[in-house]
Amino acid sequence: MTGDPASKVDLKRTIAAYTAPRGSFEIVDVPPLRYLMVDGHGDPNTSKAYGDAVAAVFGVAYTLKFLSRRELGRDYVVMPLEGLWWSDDMATFTTDRDKSRWSWTMMSLVPEWLDDAHVARARDTAASKGGSPAIDRLRVSELVEGLSVQTLHVGSYDDEAPVLDELHHRFVPQHGLRLRGLHHEIYLADPRRTAPEKLRTILRQPVEHLSAGPAPAAPATD
């Protein structure tokens, strides 16, 4: 069964949380979504583990796309790279920007019609072709973010610090909210083909109302 190319789905256009305003913050409710995920630690500009993780995510993501088109007749645009980021001291993302202390999970969204068995087959196929050594650490997992604040940042990744500082220390407390969960970035432009000043990144932070009680610990990651 072969899908009609004209019917290729772009999930960025159907999931509202994949759009965000530039120059301002908005509060959104993000639905539970499933992702291909690989965890790691270190400066993304210099860490081999980071490059291996990205290669594993996209190697499996494209294999999964072709499986969906070939066997299910459902074609789609592979979703962009995304990342969850955290550190023992969150100031390393804002006022004391030290990338060597960052931990991360690199991700790409899995369409809802593909199940864990499809992902396992795609992972095995990608691994058999000599893909990234990080494929062995790739998993599929649901991310539940819910209430979140996000904005579209246009510019270099290194220029995100003041935006995050404003989000954390002005917008969130002014709206009776507090941070929870992990900082989330969605990369809408390929840095290999886009000038730094034109990069487009959705910056997202899960939050909760102060009335929700004591702040929970950040979710555990593998």
mmCIF file of C-alpha atoms in Angstrom:
data_model
loop_
_atom_site.group_PDB
_atom_site.id
_atom_site.type_symbol
_atom_site.label_atom_id
_atom_site.label_comp_id
_atom_site.label_asym_id
_atom_site.label_seq_id
_atom_site.Cartn_x
_atom_site.Cartn_y
_atom_site.Cartn_z
ATOM 1 C CA MET A 1 0.000 0.000 0.000
ATOM 2 C CA THR A 2 1.413 3.377 -0.985
ATOM 3 C CA GLY A 3 0.397 6.761 0.425
ATOM 4 C CA ASP A 4 -0.551 9.701 -1.766
ATOM 5 C CA PRO A 5 2.375 12.207 -1.615
ATOM 6 C CA ALA A 6 -0.179 15.004 -1.483
ATOM 7 C CA SER A 7 -1.500 13.578 1.782
ATOM 8 C CA LYS A 8 1.840 13.792 3.633
ATOM 9 C CA VAL A 9 1.123 15.017 7.159
ATOM 10 C CA ASP A 10 3.110 17.784 8.839
ATOM 11 C CA LEU A 11 2.359 17.386 12.534
ATOM 12 C CA LYS A 12 3.874 20.798 13.307
ATOM 13 C CA ARG A 13 0.766 22.220 11.652
ATOM 14 C CA THR A 14 -1.731 20.016 13.462
ATOM 15 C CA ILE A 15 -0.392 20.133 17.032
ATOM 16 C CA ALA A 16 -0.999 23.632 18.388
ATOM 17 C CA ALA A 17 1.947 23.492 20.804
ATOM 18 C CA TYR A 18 4.362 23.536 17.839
ATOM 19 C CA THR A 19 3.679 27.229 17.223
ATOM 20 C CA ALA A 20 4.667 30.036 19.586
ATOM 21 C CA PRO A 21 4.734 33.855 19.476
ATOM 22 C CA ARG A 22 7.969 35.697 18.840
ATOM 23 C CA GLY A 23 8.898 38.345 21.374
ATOM 24 C CA SER A 24 6.343 37.371 24.022
ATOM 25 C CA PHE A 25 5.422 34.456 26.243
ATOM 26 C CA GLU A 26 2.226 32.418 26.089
ATOM 27 C CA ILE A 27 0.715 29.884 28.453
ATOM 28 C CA VAL A 28 -0.293 26.653 26.705
ATOM 29 C CA ASP A 29 -1.586 23.200 27.596
ATOM 30 C CA VAL A 30 0.637 20.625 25.908
ATOM 31 C CA PRO A 31 -0.971 17.202 25.317
ATOM 32 C CA PRO A 32 0.881 13.997 26.227
ATOM 33 C CA LEU A 33 3.186 13.123 23.307
ATOM 34 C CA ARG A 34 5.510 10.187 22.540
ATOM 35 C CA TYR A 35 9.111 10.664 21.483
ATOM 36 C CA LEU A 36 12.223 8.834 20.413
ATOM 37 C CA MET A 37 14.714 9.719 23.179
ATOM 38 C CA VAL A 38 18.441 9.429 23.904
ATOM 39 C CA ASP A 39 19.958 10.800 27.140
ATOM 40 C CA GLY A 40 23.400 12.293 27.648
ATOM 41 C CA HIS A 41 25.566 14.914 29.320
ATOM 42 C CA GLY A 42 28.029 17.613 28.262
ATOM 43 C CA ASP A 43 28.557 20.546 25.930
ATOM 44 C CA PRO A 44 26.516 19.910 22.745
ATOM 45 C CA ASN A 45 29.146 21.772 20.716
ATOM 46 C CA THR A 46 31.992 19.433 21.681
ATOM 47 C CA SER A 47 30.500 16.224 23.093
ATOM 48 C CA LYS A 48 30.739 13.142 20.851
ATOM 49 C CA ALA A 49 27.872 11.678 22.867
ATOM 50 C CA TYR A 50 25.653 14.528 21.709
ATOM 51 C CA GLY A 51 26.429 13.941 18.038
ATOM 52 C CA ASP A 52 25.853 10.215 18.466
ATOM 53 C CA ALA A 53 22.511 10.871 20.160
ATOM 54 C CA VAL A 54 21.264 13.148 17.385
ATOM 55 C CA ALA A 55 22.373 10.645 14.742
ATOM 56 C CA ALA A 56 20.535 7.847 16.551
ATOM 57 C CA VAL A 57 17.329 9.852 16.896
ATOM 58 C CA PHE A 58 17.214 10.835 13.234
ATOM 59 C CA GLY A 59 18.420 7.448 11.979
ATOM 60 C CA VAL A 60 15.468 5.767 13.644
ATOM 61 C CA ALA A 61 13.047 8.640 12.882
ATOM 62 C CA TYR A 62 13.603 8.365 9.120
ATOM 63 C CA THR A 63 13.512 4.564 9.186
ATOM 64 C CA LEU A 64 10.192 4.809 11.031
ATOM 65 C CA LYS A 65 8.826 7.272 8.454
ATOM 66 C CA PHE A 66 9.647 4.913 5.581
ATOM 67 C CA LEU A 67 8.098 1.988 7.475
ATOM 68 C CA SER A 68 4.905 3.997 7.985
ATOM 69 C CA ARG A 69 4.718 4.989 4.328
ATOM 70 C CA ARG A 70 5.504 1.529 3.003
ATOM 71 C CA GLU A 71 3.399 -0.627 5.336
ATOM 72 C CA LEU A 72 0.627 1.677 6.541
ATOM 73 C CA GLY A 73 0.270 4.037 3.591
ATOM 74 C CA ARG A 74 0.708 7.013 5.947
ATOM 75 C CA ASP A 75 3.452 9.454 5.052
ATOM 76 C CA TYR A 76 4.563 12.362 7.205
ATOM 77 C CA VAL A 77 7.258 14.964 7.631
ATOM 78 C CA VAL A 78 9.861 13.805 10.147
ATOM 79 C CA MET A 79 9.490 16.034 13.178
ATOM 80 C CA PRO A 80 12.305 18.374 14.206
ATOM 81 C CA LEU A 81 14.968 17.681 16.768
ATOM 82 C CA GLU A 82 13.938 18.594 20.304
ATOM 83 C CA GLY A 83 15.812 18.635 23.591
ATOM 84 C CA LEU A 84 15.133 18.499 27.301
ATOM 85 C CA TRP A 85 17.865 20.290 29.247
ATOM 86 C CA TRP A 86 18.750 20.429 32.941
ATOM 87 C CA SER A 87 21.598 20.941 35.408
ATOM 88 C CA ASP A 88 22.159 20.764 39.145
ATOM 89 C CA ASP A 89 22.371 24.574 38.980
ATOM 90 C CA MET A 90 19.898 26.083 36.497
ATOM 91 C CA ALA A 91 21.982 29.292 36.463
ATOM 92 C CA THR A 92 24.229 27.443 33.996
ATOM 93 C CA PHE A 93 21.498 28.187 31.429
ATOM 94 C CA THR A 94 21.126 31.886 32.252
ATOM 95 C CA THR A 95 23.596 34.012 34.218
ATOM 96 C CA ASP A 96 26.386 31.425 34.496
ATOM 97 C CA ARG A 97 26.167 29.725 31.123
ATOM 98 C CA ASP A 98 28.369 26.646 31.414
ATOM 99 C CA LYS A 99 27.488 24.066 28.773
ATOM 100 C CA SER A 100 29.844 21.428 30.143
ATOM 101 C CA ARG A 101 27.467 21.028 33.121
ATOM 102 C CA TRP A 102 24.376 20.458 31.023
ATOM 103 C CA SER A 103 22.477 17.178 30.872
ATOM 104 C CA TRP A 104 20.069 16.537 28.027
ATOM 105 C CA THR A 105 17.620 14.228 26.316
ATOM 106 C CA MET A 106 17.483 14.590 22.539
ATOM 107 C CA MET A 107 14.150 13.681 20.972
ATOM 108 C CA SER A 108 11.886 13.524 17.930
ATOM 109 C CA LEU A 109 8.116 13.087 18.091
ATOM 110 C CA VAL A 110 6.532 9.762 17.068
ATOM 111 C CA PRO A 111 3.157 9.994 15.259
ATOM 112 C CA GLU A 112 0.303 8.579 17.315
ATOM 113 C CA TRP A 113 -0.537 5.840 14.803
ATOM 114 C CA LEU A 114 2.871 4.175 15.258
ATOM 115 C CA ASP A 115 3.255 1.889 18.276
ATOM 116 C CA ASP A 116 6.234 0.634 20.263
ATOM 117 C CA ALA A 117 6.542 -2.451 18.042
ATOM 118 C CA HIS A 118 6.976 -0.218 14.974
ATOM 119 C CA VAL A 119 9.668 1.744 16.795
ATOM 120 C CA ALA A 120 11.476 -1.437 17.841
ATOM 121 C CA ARG A 121 11.535 -2.682 14.247
ATOM 122 C CA ALA A 122 12.800 0.673 12.980
ATOM 123 C CA ARG A 123 15.512 0.728 15.633
ATOM 124 C CA ASP A 124 16.643 -2.792 14.714
ATOM 125 C CA THR A 125 16.719 -1.897 11.012
ATOM 126 C CA ALA A 126 18.730 1.274 11.625
ATOM 127 C CA ALA A 127 21.159 -0.606 13.882
ATOM 128 C CA SER A 128 21.655 -3.347 11.265
ATOM 129 C CA LYS A 129 22.806 -0.692 8.793
ATOM 130 C CA GLY A 130 25.626 0.427 11.066
ATOM 131 C CA GLY A 131 23.975 3.489 12.527
ATOM 132 C CA SER A 132 25.013 5.539 15.531
ATOM 133 C CA PRO A 133 26.376 3.630 18.544
ATOM 134 C CA ALA A 134 23.770 5.481 20.616
ATOM 135 C CA ILE A 135 20.947 3.506 18.948
ATOM 136 C CA ASP A 136 21.327 0.894 21.700
ATOM 137 C CA ARG A 137 20.325 3.595 24.222
ATOM 138 C CA LEU A 138 17.375 4.926 22.238
ATOM 139 C CA ARG A 139 13.936 4.450 23.754
ATOM 140 C CA VAL A 140 10.381 5.592 23.075
ATOM 141 C CA SER A 141 8.639 7.315 25.945
ATOM 142 C CA GLU A 142 5.631 9.528 26.615
ATOM 143 C CA LEU A 143 6.276 13.083 27.818
ATOM 144 C CA VAL A 144 3.509 14.695 29.864
ATOM 145 C CA GLU A 145 4.120 18.449 30.155
ATOM 146 C CA GLY A 146 0.636 19.946 30.454
ATOM 147 C CA LEU A 147 0.591 23.599 31.561
ATOM 148 C CA SER A 148 3.643 25.320 30.069
ATOM 149 C CA VAL A 149 5.017 28.710 29.086
ATOM 150 C CA GLN A 150 6.671 29.075 25.698
ATOM 151 C CA THR A 151 8.012 31.593 23.214
ATOM 152 C CA LEU A 152 9.662 31.581 19.785
ATOM 153 C CA HIS A 153 13.300 32.664 19.955
ATOM 154 C CA VAL A 154 14.872 33.851 16.704
ATOM 155 C CA GLY A 155 18.654 34.008 16.838
ATOM 156 C CA SER A 156 21.688 32.183 18.119
ATOM 157 C CA TYR A 157 21.321 29.526 20.780
ATOM 158 C CA ASP A 158 23.811 31.525 22.864
ATOM 159 C CA ASP A 159 21.375 34.464 22.863
ATOM 160 C CA GLU A 160 18.708 32.450 24.680
ATOM 161 C CA ALA A 161 20.069 33.213 28.162
ATOM 162 C CA PRO A 162 18.321 36.586 28.709
ATOM 163 C CA VAL A 163 15.055 35.183 27.340
ATOM 164 C CA LEU A 164 15.177 32.288 29.792
ATOM 165 C CA ASP A 165 16.137 34.625 32.612
ATOM 166 C CA GLU A 166 13.075 36.773 31.887
ATOM 167 C CA LEU A 167 10.834 33.705 31.662
ATOM 168 C CA HIS A 168 12.100 32.226 34.950
ATOM 169 C CA HIS A 169 12.334 35.383 37.039
ATOM 170 C CA ARG A 170 9.704 37.758 35.652
ATOM 171 C CA PHE A 171 6.928 36.137 33.612
ATOM 172 C CA VAL A 172 6.456 32.970 35.657
ATOM 173 C CA PRO A 173 6.265 34.572 39.151
ATOM 174 C CA GLN A 174 4.202 37.524 37.867
ATOM 175 C CA HIS A 175 1.544 35.072 36.680
ATOM 176 C CA GLY A 176 1.356 33.141 39.946
ATOM 177 C CA LEU A 177 3.281 30.200 38.531
ATOM 178 C CA ARG A 178 6.417 28.254 39.352
ATOM 179 C CA LEU A 179 8.757 26.104 37.318
ATOM 180 C CA ARG A 180 8.456 22.323 37.241
ATOM 181 C CA GLY A 181 9.855 19.637 35.003
ATOM 182 C CA LEU A 182 12.597 20.266 32.460
ATOM 183 C CA HIS A 183 13.439 23.086 30.069
ATOM 184 C CA HIS A 184 12.371 22.037 26.547
ATOM 185 C CA GLU A 185 13.616 23.338 23.201
ATOM 186 C CA ILE A 186 12.190 22.616 19.735
ATOM 187 C CA TYR A 187 14.581 23.339 16.860
ATOM 188 C CA LEU A 188 12.589 24.532 13.846
ATOM 189 C CA ALA A 189 15.679 25.310 11.740
ATOM 190 C CA ASP A 190 18.703 23.182 10.841
ATOM 191 C CA PRO A 191 21.846 24.887 12.252
ATOM 192 C CA ARG A 192 23.921 23.303 9.470
ATOM 193 C CA ARG A 193 21.976 25.258 6.843
ATOM 194 C CA THR A 194 20.795 28.343 8.740
ATOM 195 C CA ALA A 195 22.720 31.434 9.819
ATOM 196 C CA PRO A 196 22.836 31.739 13.635
ATOM 197 C CA GLU A 197 20.828 34.967 13.625
ATOM 198 C CA LYS A 198 18.001 33.228 11.710
ATOM 199 C CA LEU A 199 17.669 30.099 13.845
ATOM 200 C CA ARG A 200 14.097 29.545 15.116
ATOM 201 C CA THR A 201 13.662 27.738 18.424
ATOM 202 C CA ILE A 202 10.584 27.249 20.580
ATOM 203 C CA LEU A 203 11.616 27.606 24.234
ATOM 204 C CA ARG A 204 9.182 25.823 26.562
ATOM 205 C CA GLN A 205 9.032 25.491 30.335
ATOM 206 C CA PRO A 206 6.426 23.378 32.144
ATOM 207 C CA VAL A 207 4.887 25.270 35.068
ATOM 208 C CA GLU A 208 2.222 24.930 37.719
ATOM 209 C CA HIS A 209 0.113 27.328 39.759
ATOM 210 C CA LEU A 210 1.542 28.303 43.142
ATOM 211 C CA SER A 211 -1.687 27.048 44.718
ATOM 212 C CA ALA A 212 -0.798 23.486 43.667
ATOM 213 C CA GLY A 213 1.171 22.905 46.898
ATOM 214 C CA PRO A 214 4.868 22.067 47.347
ATOM 215 C CA ALA A 215 6.868 21.972 44.137
ATOM 216 C CA PRO A 216 7.552 18.373 42.999
ATOM 217 C CA ALA A 217 11.006 17.133 42.101
ATOM 218 C CA ALA A 218 12.026 17.128 38.435
ATOM 219 C CA PRO A 219 10.945 13.937 36.635
ATOM 220 C CA ALA A 220 13.450 11.106 36.611
ATOM 221 C CA THR A 221 15.268 10.359 33.349
ATOM 222 C CA ASP A 222 17.049 7.245 32.243
#
